[in-house]
Coordinates of C-alpha atoms in Angstrom, one line a residue:
L12 CA 8.6 82.7 -27.6
R13 CA 5.5 80.6 -27.8
F14 CA 4.7 77.6 -25.5
R15 CA 2.3 74.7 -25.6
L16 CA 1.6 71.5 -23.7
A17 CA 1.6 68.2 -25.6
G18 CA 1.7 64.4 -25.2
Y19 CA -0.7 61.9 -23.6
P20 CA -2.2 60.8 -21.4
R21 CA -2.7 64.2 -19.8
K22 CA -5.2 66.7 -18.6
H23 CA -5.5 70.2 -20.1
N24 CA -3.2 71.7 -17.4
E25 CA -0.3 69.3 -17.7
G26 CA 1.9 67.8 -20.4
R27 CA 5.3 67.9 -22.2
V28 CA 6.5 71.4 -22.5
E29 CA 7.2 72.5 -26.1
V30 CA 8.7 75.9 -27.0
F31 CA 8.6 77.7 -30.4
Y32 CA 11.9 79.3 -31.0
N33 CA 13.6 80.3 -34.3
D34 CA 10.6 79.2 -36.3
E35 CA 10.7 75.6 -34.9
W36 CA 9.0 73.7 -32.1
G37 CA 11.2 71.9 -29.7
T38 CA 11.4 70.5 -26.1
I39 CA 13.2 71.1 -22.8
C40 CA 15.6 68.6 -21.2
D41 CA 14.8 67.5 -17.6
D42 CA 18.5 67.8 -16.4
D43 CA 18.6 70.0 -13.2
F44 CA 14.9 70.7 -13.7
T45 CA 13.2 72.3 -10.6
L46 CA 9.7 73.5 -9.5
G47 CA 11.0 77.0 -10.1
N48 CA 11.3 76.2 -13.8
A49 CA 7.8 74.8 -13.8
H50 CA 6.4 78.0 -12.2
V51 CA 7.9 80.1 -15.0
L52 CA 6.7 77.8 -17.7
C53 CA 3.2 77.5 -16.3
R54 CA 2.9 81.3 -16.3
H55 CA 4.0 81.3 -19.9
L56 CA 1.1 78.9 -20.6
G57 CA -1.4 81.1 -18.8
F58 CA -1.7 79.3 -15.4
V59 CA -1.0 81.1 -12.1
A60 CA 1.6 78.5 -10.9
A61 CA 2.9 75.0 -11.0
T62 CA 2.0 72.1 -8.7
G63 CA 4.7 69.8 -10.0
W64 CA 6.8 68.7 -12.9
A65 CA 7.6 65.4 -14.7
H66 CA 10.9 63.9 -16.0
S67 CA 11.9 61.1 -18.4
A68 CA 9.3 61.9 -21.1
K69 CA 6.4 61.0 -18.9
Y70 CA 4.0 62.5 -21.5
G71 CA 5.8 60.8 -24.4
K72 CA 8.9 61.7 -26.4
G73 CA 8.8 64.8 -28.5
V74 CA 10.3 65.4 -31.9
G75 CA 12.6 68.0 -33.4
R76 CA 15.1 70.1 -31.5
I77 CA 15.8 70.1 -27.7
W78 CA 16.0 73.8 -27.3
L79 CA 17.0 74.1 -23.6
D80 CA 19.1 72.1 -21.1
N81 CA 20.2 72.6 -17.5
V82 CA 17.6 75.3 -17.0
N83 CA 17.7 76.8 -13.5
C84 CA 15.0 79.4 -12.6
A85 CA 14.4 80.9 -9.2
G86 CA 10.7 80.9 -10.0
G87 CA 10.0 84.7 -10.2
E88 CA 11.5 85.3 -13.7
K89 CA 9.2 86.8 -16.4
S90 CA 10.5 84.6 -19.1
I91 CA 12.3 81.2 -19.3
G92 CA 14.9 83.0 -21.4
D93 CA 15.9 85.0 -18.2
C94 CA 16.8 81.8 -16.4
K95 CA 20.2 80.2 -16.4
H96 CA 20.7 77.6 -19.1
R97 CA 23.3 76.2 -21.5
G98 CA 22.1 78.3 -24.4
W99 CA 19.5 77.8 -27.1
G100 CA 19.9 74.5 -29.0
N101 CA 22.9 73.5 -26.9
S102 CA 22.0 70.1 -25.3
D103 CA 23.5 66.7 -24.6
C104 CA 20.0 65.1 -24.0
S105 CA 17.8 62.8 -26.0
H106 CA 14.0 63.0 -26.2
E107 CA 13.8 60.3 -23.5
E108 CA 14.6 63.2 -21.1
D109 CA 11.8 65.6 -22.2
A110 CA 10.5 67.6 -19.3
G111 CA 6.8 68.1 -18.5
V112 CA 4.9 70.3 -16.1
I113 CA 1.7 70.1 -14.0
C114 CA 0.1 73.5 -13.6
K115 CA -2.4 74.6 -11.1
D116 CA -5.8 74.6 -12.8
E117 CA -6.4 78.3 -12.4
R118 CA -5.9 80.8 -15.3
I119 CA -4.1 84.1 -15.0
P120 CA -6.9 86.8 -15.2
G121 CA -6.8 88.5 -18.6
F122 CA -4.4 86.0 -20.1
K123 CA -4.7 85.9 -23.9
D124 CA -5.0 82.3 -25.0
S125 CA -5.1 81.8 -28.8
N126 CA -7.9 79.3 -28.3
V127 CA -10.1 81.6 -26.2
I128 CA -11.9 84.8 -27.2
E129 CA -13.2 87.2 -24.5
V130 CA -16.2 88.9 -26.0
R131 CA -17.4 91.3 -23.3
K132 CA -14.1 93.3 -23.0
M133 CA -14.1 94.0 -26.7
L134 CA -17.8 95.1 -26.8
A135 CA -17.2 97.4 -23.8
R136 CA -14.4 99.1 -25.7
V137 CA -16.1 99.5 -29.0
G138 CA -19.2 101.6 -28.5
S139 CA -20.5 102.3 -32.0
W140 CA -18.5 102.2 -35.2
C141 CA -19.0 104.4 -38.2
C142 CA -20.7 103.5 -41.4
P143 CA -19.6 106.1 -44.0
D144 CA -21.6 108.3 -46.3
P145 CA -23.0 106.4 -49.3
T146 CA -21.1 108.6 -51.6
E147 CA -17.8 107.4 -50.2
H148 CA -16.2 104.0 -51.0
T149 CA -14.2 103.1 -47.9
G150 CA -14.9 100.7 -45.1
W151 CA -18.5 99.5 -44.6
E152 CA -21.0 100.0 -47.3
A153 CA -24.1 97.8 -47.5
P154 CA -25.3 98.1 -43.9
C155 CA -25.5 101.9 -44.2
V156 CA -29.1 103.1 -44.6
T157 CA -29.8 106.7 -45.7
P158 CA -32.0 108.3 -43.1
G159 CA -35.7 108.5 -43.9
T160 CA -35.4 106.6 -47.2
G161 CA -34.8 103.0 -46.3
Q162 CA -32.4 102.9 -49.2
G163 CA -29.1 101.1 -48.7
A164 CA -25.8 102.4 -50.1
R165 CA -25.6 99.5 -52.4
P166 CA -28.2 97.4 -54.3
A167 CA -29.4 94.3 -52.5
H168 CA -27.8 91.9 -54.9
A169 CA -24.4 93.5 -54.1
A170 CA -24.6 92.6 -50.5
T171 CA -21.9 90.0 -50.7
G172 CA -18.1 89.9 -50.4
R173 CA -16.6 92.0 -47.6
V174 CA -19.8 93.4 -46.4
A175 CA -21.5 90.1 -45.9
S176 CA -18.3 88.8 -44.3
D177 CA -18.2 91.7 -41.9
T178 CA -21.8 91.0 -40.8
S179 CA -21.2 87.3 -40.5
T180 CA -18.4 88.1 -38.0
A181 CA -20.5 90.6 -36.1
T182 CA -23.5 88.3 -35.7
G183 CA -21.3 85.3 -35.0
H184 CA -19.8 86.6 -31.8
A185 CA -23.2 87.9 -30.7
G186 CA -24.3 84.3 -30.7
H187 CA -26.4 84.3 -33.9
G188 CA -25.8 81.8 -36.7
S189 CA -27.1 83.6 -39.7
E190 CA -26.8 87.2 -40.9
L191 CA -29.4 89.4 -42.6
L192 CA -28.1 92.7 -44.1
S193 CA -30.5 95.6 -43.4
P194 CA -32.3 96.9 -46.5
H195 CA -35.3 97.7 -44.3
R196 CA -36.2 101.2 -43.0
L197 CA -34.1 102.1 -40.1
V198 CA -36.1 104.0 -37.5
T199 CA -33.5 105.8 -35.4
E200 CA -32.8 109.2 -34.0
R201 CA -29.6 111.0 -34.8
Q202 CA -28.6 111.0 -31.2
Q203 CA -25.2 111.8 -29.9
L204 CA -23.2 108.6 -30.3
N205 CA -19.8 107.8 -29.1
Y206 CA -17.9 106.3 -32.1
R207 CA -14.8 104.2 -31.6
L208 CA -14.2 102.3 -34.9
H209 CA -14.2 102.9 -38.6
S210 CA -13.0 101.1 -41.7
V211 CA -13.8 97.7 -40.3
S212 CA -12.9 95.0 -42.8
C213 CA -13.4 91.3 -42.1
T214 CA -12.9 88.2 -44.3
G215 CA -15.8 86.4 -42.6
T216 CA -13.8 83.7 -41.1
E217 CA -12.9 85.7 -37.9
V218 CA -14.6 84.5 -34.7
H219 CA -14.6 88.0 -33.3
L220 CA -14.5 91.6 -34.5
S221 CA -11.3 92.2 -32.7
M222 CA -9.6 89.9 -35.3
C223 CA -10.7 92.0 -38.2
S224 CA -8.7 95.0 -39.5
F225 CA -10.1 98.3 -38.3
E226 CA -9.1 101.8 -37.2
F227 CA -9.7 103.6 -33.9
Y228 CA -11.0 107.2 -33.8
R229 CA -8.6 109.3 -31.8
G230 CA -9.3 112.4 -29.7
N231 CA -12.8 114.0 -29.8
T232 CA -15.0 111.1 -30.9
S233 CA -18.2 113.1 -30.6
A234 CA -17.4 114.8 -33.9
A235 CA -16.4 111.5 -35.7
C236 CA -18.5 109.9 -38.5
G237 CA -20.1 113.2 -39.3
A238 CA -21.1 112.1 -42.8
G239 CA -22.1 108.6 -41.9
M240 CA -24.2 106.6 -39.5
P241 CA -23.8 103.8 -37.0
A242 CA -23.2 100.4 -38.7
V243 CA -26.3 98.2 -38.5
V244 CA -26.8 94.5 -38.6
S245 CA -29.9 92.4 -38.3
C246 CA -29.3 88.9 -36.8
M247 CA -31.3 85.8 -37.3
P248 CA -31.2 83.3 -34.4
G249 CA -30.5 79.7 -35.0
P250 CA -33.3 77.1 -34.8
L251 CA -32.9 76.4 -31.1
F252 CA -33.8 80.0 -30.3
T253 CA -36.8 80.6 -32.5
A254 CA -40.4 80.4 -31.4
G255 CA -42.4 77.4 -32.8
N256 CA -41.2 74.1 -34.1
A257 CA -41.3 74.9 -37.8
H258 CA -37.6 75.8 -37.9
K259 CA -36.6 72.7 -35.9
K260 CA -38.6 70.5 -38.3
K261 CA -36.9 72.2 -41.3
Q262 CA -33.5 71.8 -39.7
R263 CA -34.1 68.0 -39.1
Q264 CA -35.1 67.6 -42.7
Q265 CA -32.0 69.4 -43.9
Q266 CA -29.8 67.2 -41.7
Q267 CA -31.3 63.9 -43.0
G268 CA -28.9 61.9 -45.1
Q269 CA -26.0 64.0 -44.0
P270 CA -23.2 63.2 -41.5
R271 CA -24.3 64.4 -38.1
I272 CA -22.6 66.3 -35.3
R273 CA -23.5 66.9 -31.7
L274 CA -22.2 68.3 -28.4
K275 CA -22.1 66.1 -25.3
G276 CA -21.0 66.5 -21.7
G277 CA -21.6 70.3 -21.4
A278 CA -23.6 71.9 -18.6
R279 CA -24.8 74.8 -20.7
V280 CA -26.4 75.4 -24.1
G281 CA -23.8 75.6 -26.8
E282 CA -21.0 73.8 -25.1
G283 CA -19.7 70.3 -25.0
R284 CA -17.5 67.5 -26.3
V285 CA -17.7 67.4 -30.1
E286 CA -19.0 64.1 -31.4
V287 CA -19.5 63.1 -35.1
L288 CA -21.4 60.3 -36.7
K289 CA -19.4 58.2 -39.1
S290 CA -20.4 54.7 -40.4
S291 CA -23.4 54.7 -38.1
E292 CA -21.2 55.1 -35.0
W293 CA -20.7 58.2 -32.9
G294 CA -17.2 59.1 -32.1
T295 CA -15.0 62.0 -30.9
I296 CA -12.4 64.3 -32.4
C297 CA -8.7 64.4 -31.4
D298 CA -7.5 67.8 -30.2
D299 CA -4.3 68.0 -32.3
R300 CA -4.4 71.4 -34.0
W301 CA -7.9 72.1 -32.7
N302 CA -8.5 75.9 -32.8
L303 CA -11.1 78.6 -32.8
L304 CA -11.6 78.4 -36.6
S305 CA -12.6 74.7 -36.5
A306 CA -14.6 75.2 -33.4
S307 CA -16.5 78.0 -35.0
V308 CA -17.4 75.8 -38.0
V309 CA -18.9 73.3 -35.5
C310 CA -20.8 76.1 -33.6
R311 CA -22.3 77.6 -36.8
E312 CA -23.2 74.1 -38.1
L313 CA -25.2 73.5 -35.0
G314 CA -27.1 76.9 -35.2
F315 CA -25.0 78.9 -32.7
G316 CA -22.7 81.8 -33.3
S317 CA -18.9 81.6 -33.5
A318 CA -16.9 79.8 -30.9
K319 CA -15.6 81.6 -27.9
E320 CA -13.4 78.7 -26.7
A321 CA -11.8 75.7 -28.4
L322 CA -11.2 73.3 -25.6
T323 CA -8.5 70.6 -25.6
G324 CA -7.5 67.8 -23.2
A325 CA -11.1 66.3 -22.7
R326 CA -12.2 69.5 -20.8
M327 CA -15.8 68.4 -21.3
G328 CA -15.2 64.8 -20.3
Q329 CA -13.8 61.8 -22.2
G330 CA -16.0 60.2 -24.8
T331 CA -16.3 56.5 -25.6
G332 CA -16.1 54.5 -28.8
P333 CA -13.9 55.5 -31.8
I334 CA -12.0 58.7 -32.3
H335 CA -13.0 59.5 -35.9
L336 CA -11.0 62.6 -36.8
N337 CA -7.6 64.1 -36.1
E338 CA -5.8 67.3 -37.1
V339 CA -9.0 69.1 -38.2
Q340 CA -7.9 72.3 -40.0
C341 CA -10.9 74.4 -41.0
R342 CA -10.4 77.8 -42.8
G343 CA -13.6 79.1 -41.2
T344 CA -15.7 79.4 -44.3
E345 CA -16.9 75.8 -44.4
K346 CA -20.6 75.0 -43.8
S347 CA -19.8 71.7 -42.1
L348 CA -16.9 70.2 -40.2
W349 CA -16.9 67.4 -42.7
N350 CA -15.9 69.9 -45.4
C351 CA -12.7 70.7 -43.5
P352 CA -9.3 69.0 -44.1
F353 CA -8.6 66.3 -41.5
R354 CA -6.6 63.2 -41.0
N355 CA -8.1 59.8 -40.3
I356 CA -7.1 58.4 -36.9
T357 CA -4.8 55.6 -36.2
Q358 CA -4.5 53.6 -33.0
E359 CA -1.3 55.3 -31.8
D360 CA -2.4 58.9 -32.6
C361 CA -4.8 59.8 -29.9
K362 CA -6.6 58.7 -26.7
H363 CA -9.9 60.0 -25.3
T364 CA -7.9 62.2 -22.9
E365 CA -7.4 64.4 -26.0
D366 CA -11.1 64.7 -27.0
A367 CA -11.8 68.2 -28.4
A368 CA -14.7 70.4 -27.2
V369 CA -16.2 73.8 -27.8
R370 CA -18.0 76.7 -26.1
C371 CA -20.1 78.6 -28.6
N372 CA -21.5 82.1 -28.4
I373 CA -25.3 82.0 -28.1
P374 CA -27.9 84.7 -28.3
Y375 CA -28.8 86.5 -25.1
M376 CA -32.3 85.4 -24.3
G377 CA -32.6 86.7 -20.7
Y378 CA -33.9 83.5 -19.3
E379 CA -31.7 83.8 -16.2
N380 CA -33.6 86.9 -15.2
L381 CA -36.8 84.9 -14.7
I382 CA -35.5 82.5 -12.1
R383 CA -33.5 82.8 -8.8
L384 CA -32.6 80.7 -5.8
S385 CA -33.1 81.6 -2.1
G386 CA -32.2 80.2 1.3
G387 CA -29.3 78.0 0.2
R388 CA -25.9 77.8 1.8
S389 CA -24.2 78.9 -1.5
R390 CA -25.3 80.4 -4.8
F391 CA -25.4 76.8 -6.2
E392 CA -28.4 75.7 -4.1
G393 CA -31.7 77.0 -2.8
R394 CA -35.5 77.1 -3.1
V395 CA -36.5 77.9 -6.7
E396 CA -38.3 81.2 -7.3
V397 CA -39.7 82.1 -10.8
A398 CA -41.0 85.3 -12.2
V399 CA -44.3 85.7 -14.1
G400 CA -46.0 88.6 -15.8
A401 CA -42.7 90.4 -16.7
G402 CA -43.8 91.5 -20.1
D403 CA -44.8 95.0 -21.4
G404 CA -42.7 96.8 -18.8
D405 CA -44.7 95.3 -15.9
Q406 CA -42.9 94.5 -12.6
P407 CA -42.5 90.7 -12.4
R408 CA -44.3 88.8 -9.7
W409 CA -42.0 86.2 -8.0
G410 CA -43.3 83.0 -6.6
L411 CA -42.5 79.4 -5.7
V412 CA -42.7 76.1 -7.6
C413 CA -44.8 73.2 -6.3
G414 CA -42.5 70.3 -5.2
E415 CA -44.9 67.6 -6.3
G416 CA -43.4 65.6 -9.1
W417 CA -40.2 67.7 -9.1
G418 CA -37.2 65.6 -9.9
T419 CA -33.8 65.5 -11.6
L420 CA -35.0 66.4 -15.1
E421 CA -36.8 69.6 -13.8
A422 CA -33.7 70.4 -11.7
M423 CA -31.5 70.0 -14.8
V424 CA -33.5 72.7 -16.6
A425 CA -33.6 75.0 -13.6
C426 CA -29.8 74.8 -13.2
R427 CA -29.3 75.3 -16.9
Q428 CA -31.6 78.4 -16.8
L429 CA -29.7 79.8 -13.8
G430 CA -26.3 79.3 -15.6
L431 CA -25.1 77.1 -12.7
G432 CA -24.2 73.9 -14.6
F433 CA -25.6 70.4 -13.8
A434 CA -28.2 69.3 -11.3
N435 CA -26.9 67.3 -8.4
H436 CA -30.4 67.0 -6.7
G437 CA -34.0 68.0 -7.3
L438 CA -35.6 68.5 -4.0
Q439 CA -39.4 68.2 -3.3
E440 CA -39.1 69.6 0.3
T441 CA -37.0 72.6 1.3
W442 CA -38.0 73.2 4.9
Y443 CA -34.4 73.2 6.1
W444 CA -33.5 76.4 4.1
D445 CA -34.1 79.9 5.3
A446 CA -37.4 81.4 4.1
S447 CA -37.5 84.5 2.0
N448 CA -40.3 87.0 1.8
V449 CA -41.6 85.1 -1.2
T450 CA -44.3 82.6 0.1
E451 CA -46.8 82.3 -2.8
M452 CA -46.9 79.2 -5.0
I453 CA -47.4 80.2 -8.6
M454 CA -46.2 77.2 -10.7
S455 CA -47.2 73.6 -10.4
G456 CA -47.2 70.4 -12.4
V457 CA -43.8 71.1 -13.9
K458 CA -42.7 68.2 -16.2
C459 CA -39.5 68.6 -18.2
A460 CA -37.9 66.5 -20.8
G461 CA -34.5 67.8 -19.6
H462 CA -33.3 69.6 -22.7
E463 CA -35.4 72.8 -22.3
M464 CA -33.7 76.2 -21.7
S465 CA -36.3 77.5 -19.3
L466 CA -38.8 76.1 -16.9
S467 CA -41.5 78.0 -18.8
H468 CA -40.8 75.8 -21.8
C469 CA -41.7 72.6 -19.8
Q470 CA -45.2 71.3 -19.4
H471 CA -46.9 72.9 -16.4
H472 CA -50.4 73.7 -15.1
G473 CA -50.3 77.4 -16.3
T474 CA -52.5 79.7 -14.4
S475 CA -54.7 76.9 -12.9
L476 CA -52.5 76.0 -10.0
S477 CA -52.9 72.5 -8.6
C478 CA -50.7 71.7 -5.6
R479 CA -51.8 69.6 -2.6
N480 CA -49.2 71.2 -0.2
T481 CA -48.8 74.9 -0.9
G482 CA -46.6 75.7 2.2
T483 CA -43.1 77.0 1.6
R484 CA -41.6 73.8 3.1
F485 CA -43.0 71.9 0.1
A486 CA -41.5 74.3 -2.5
A487 CA -39.2 72.8 -5.1
G488 CA -35.4 73.3 -4.7
V489 CA -32.2 72.4 -6.5
I490 CA -28.5 71.8 -5.8
C491 CA -26.5 72.6 -8.9
S492 CA -22.8 71.8 -9.7
E493 CA -20.3 73.0 -12.3
T494 CA -19.3 69.3 -12.9
A495 CA -21.0 66.0 -12.8
S496 CA -20.4 62.3 -13.0
D497 CA -21.4 60.5 -16.2
L498 CA -21.8 56.7 -15.9
L499 CA -21.7 54.5 -18.9
L500 CA -22.1 50.8 -19.1
H501 CA -19.4 48.9 -21.1
A502 CA -21.9 47.2 -23.3
P503 CA -19.4 45.1 -25.4
L504 CA -18.2 43.3 -22.2
V505 CA -21.8 42.3 -21.4
Q506 CA -22.1 40.8 -24.9
E507 CA -18.7 39.1 -24.8
T508 CA -19.2 37.4 -21.3
A509 CA -22.9 36.4 -21.4
Y510 CA -23.7 32.7 -20.9
I511 CA -26.4 30.4 -19.6
E512 CA -25.9 28.5 -16.4
D513 CA -28.0 25.9 -14.6
R514 CA -27.3 26.7 -10.9
P515 CA -28.5 24.5 -7.9
L516 CA -31.0 26.2 -5.7
H517 CA -29.0 25.6 -2.5
M518 CA -26.4 28.0 -3.9
L519 CA -29.0 30.7 -4.5
Y520 CA -30.2 31.6 -1.1
C521 CA -28.5 35.0 -1.1
A522 CA -29.8 35.8 -4.5
A523 CA -33.3 35.0 -3.4
E524 CA -33.0 37.2 -0.3
E525 CA -32.0 40.1 -2.4
N526 CA -34.8 39.5 -4.9
C527 CA -32.4 38.7 -7.7
L528 CA -34.5 35.8 -9.0
A529 CA -37.7 35.7 -10.9
S530 CA -40.9 35.6 -8.9
S531 CA -41.5 32.0 -9.9
A532 CA -38.5 31.0 -7.7
R533 CA -40.7 31.3 -4.7
L534 CA -42.7 28.2 -5.9
A535 CA -39.5 26.1 -6.3
N536 CA -38.9 23.1 -4.1
W537 CA -36.0 24.6 -2.1
P538 CA -33.2 23.6 -1.7
Y539 CA -33.7 20.9 -4.4
G540 CA -33.7 21.5 -8.1
H541 CA -32.0 24.4 -10.0
R542 CA -32.6 27.7 -11.8
R543 CA -31.5 28.6 -15.3
L544 CA -29.7 31.9 -15.1
L545 CA -28.3 34.4 -17.6
R546 CA -24.8 35.3 -16.3
F547 CA -22.5 38.1 -17.4
S548 CA -19.8 40.5 -16.2
S549 CA -20.3 44.2 -16.3
Q550 CA -18.2 47.4 -16.0
I551 CA -19.5 50.8 -15.4
H552 CA -17.2 53.7 -16.3
N553 CA -17.4 57.3 -15.1
H554 CA -16.5 59.5 -18.0
G555 CA -17.7 62.7 -16.3
R556 CA -15.7 65.4 -14.5
A557 CA -16.8 64.6 -11.0
D558 CA -16.7 61.6 -8.7
F559 CA -19.8 59.4 -8.6
R560 CA -21.5 59.4 -5.2
P561 CA -24.3 57.1 -4.3
K562 CA -27.6 58.8 -3.5
A563 CA -27.5 57.2 0.0
G564 CA -24.7 58.3 2.3
R565 CA -22.5 55.5 3.7
H566 CA -24.0 56.0 7.2
S567 CA -27.2 54.5 5.8
W568 CA -25.7 51.5 4.0
V569 CA -26.6 48.0 5.3
W570 CA -24.1 45.2 5.5
H571 CA -25.5 42.0 4.0
E572 CA -23.9 38.7 4.8
C573 CA -24.2 37.7 1.1
H574 CA -21.6 40.3 0.3

């Protein structure tokens, strides 16, 4: 049995329940439905429990068979098939009675979701895998290098087909976008290695090595791969992760004149809502049939590795404007998302609650080891401490950042470098947090654009420190958050409602008190005469994943009689 959530409007952890039985997707009738049923179904879907259920096709009517009716679960069953019901396919319901569930937004640890790949577990299991002797013709061939000669097992021009595909998969889940097979001299010692895999064979479309065919060594692995060597790949980082701007300039030149793609709403590098540019307008992608293959094409097109998550249900926030694409079905070999088959959207197909998003594998750069927080009440807040002089095996020297000029943009970069999401606040004074044993100020004049991956990439004074107040109370601090609000003005409404009005001055006293009029209004002959005003309505929408809270708490708000 396979299960999925469908319908709209919905979040990623709720929806109409659909079950795949007898090679056909179908729904469940809401007759006699209980919270116990929802608990069992939510566990099928990878959530720890249910918080509610929905009747009468709240998430829209399904199509096809109604597989189950009069389902009655106690709540502890391992499968919905273990619950009492009328029998598969035996129902007197219509699709107007399709049942839905609302699951608790907490995943079962270790649950295998077809749209999520867990990389670390696989890497921990693998160890090294064997590259056979050049004289043999099984498994890996091209990445093998004969010791001491630098000669590959195959000529360089033959490094295509399966071997290039294997390497593409290996470098993809390591977070690298491109692959480079290794014809160079391999300087290595024949140390005792613990081999786990051999005969690895990938097509190149896999997002992770665990999806390729391979064989495990059994028993005594120390004697394995006697005639071969460890498989070797050399990865090339994408343009975001290379030193200098030459690569970025080249990338921009390559992208000119082509349809463009971007990620929005993500807190970390390599994650976000997928947006595409079509007919000079940015729009989103509907999550129908959205999977790891299509997500990996997006990630590689943007210079990242393969995808580790294909997210549905607007998990990275809802976009605005048009929804350009639906039912994107990439094979995994495409260079661009625009080369994949897709269906153009119609008004009824999708809503922004179904916007697709991705989390990509990115190269490990170690930036998070050069920054830490101290003194805060939780791991998401504290005084910023940075490390300098950590190269060439030296012990890093930790110090504080001057709070002068420190603001939201700098806090955004710090929270990103820490891996803690968005910035709620950038603080110029941190006297109210506990002091650590780090008291020296070692960085000042930090000025970030907001997109940098490390504070060291922002402008700063370097070794010539310049800070008026060097005490620890004036050190920079941050408060980070996994989610954030995202306020967007509804611009078309402003355009549609704008008009000119001549308004008498005696009706504008409140506007004058709140400085809403031009400075020349002070010279007017109050209360006689009038002012010519541009009037319009406005709406501001929050498309983020957190409530918007004003900077000033409500205890400091001032009541004004004009309001």
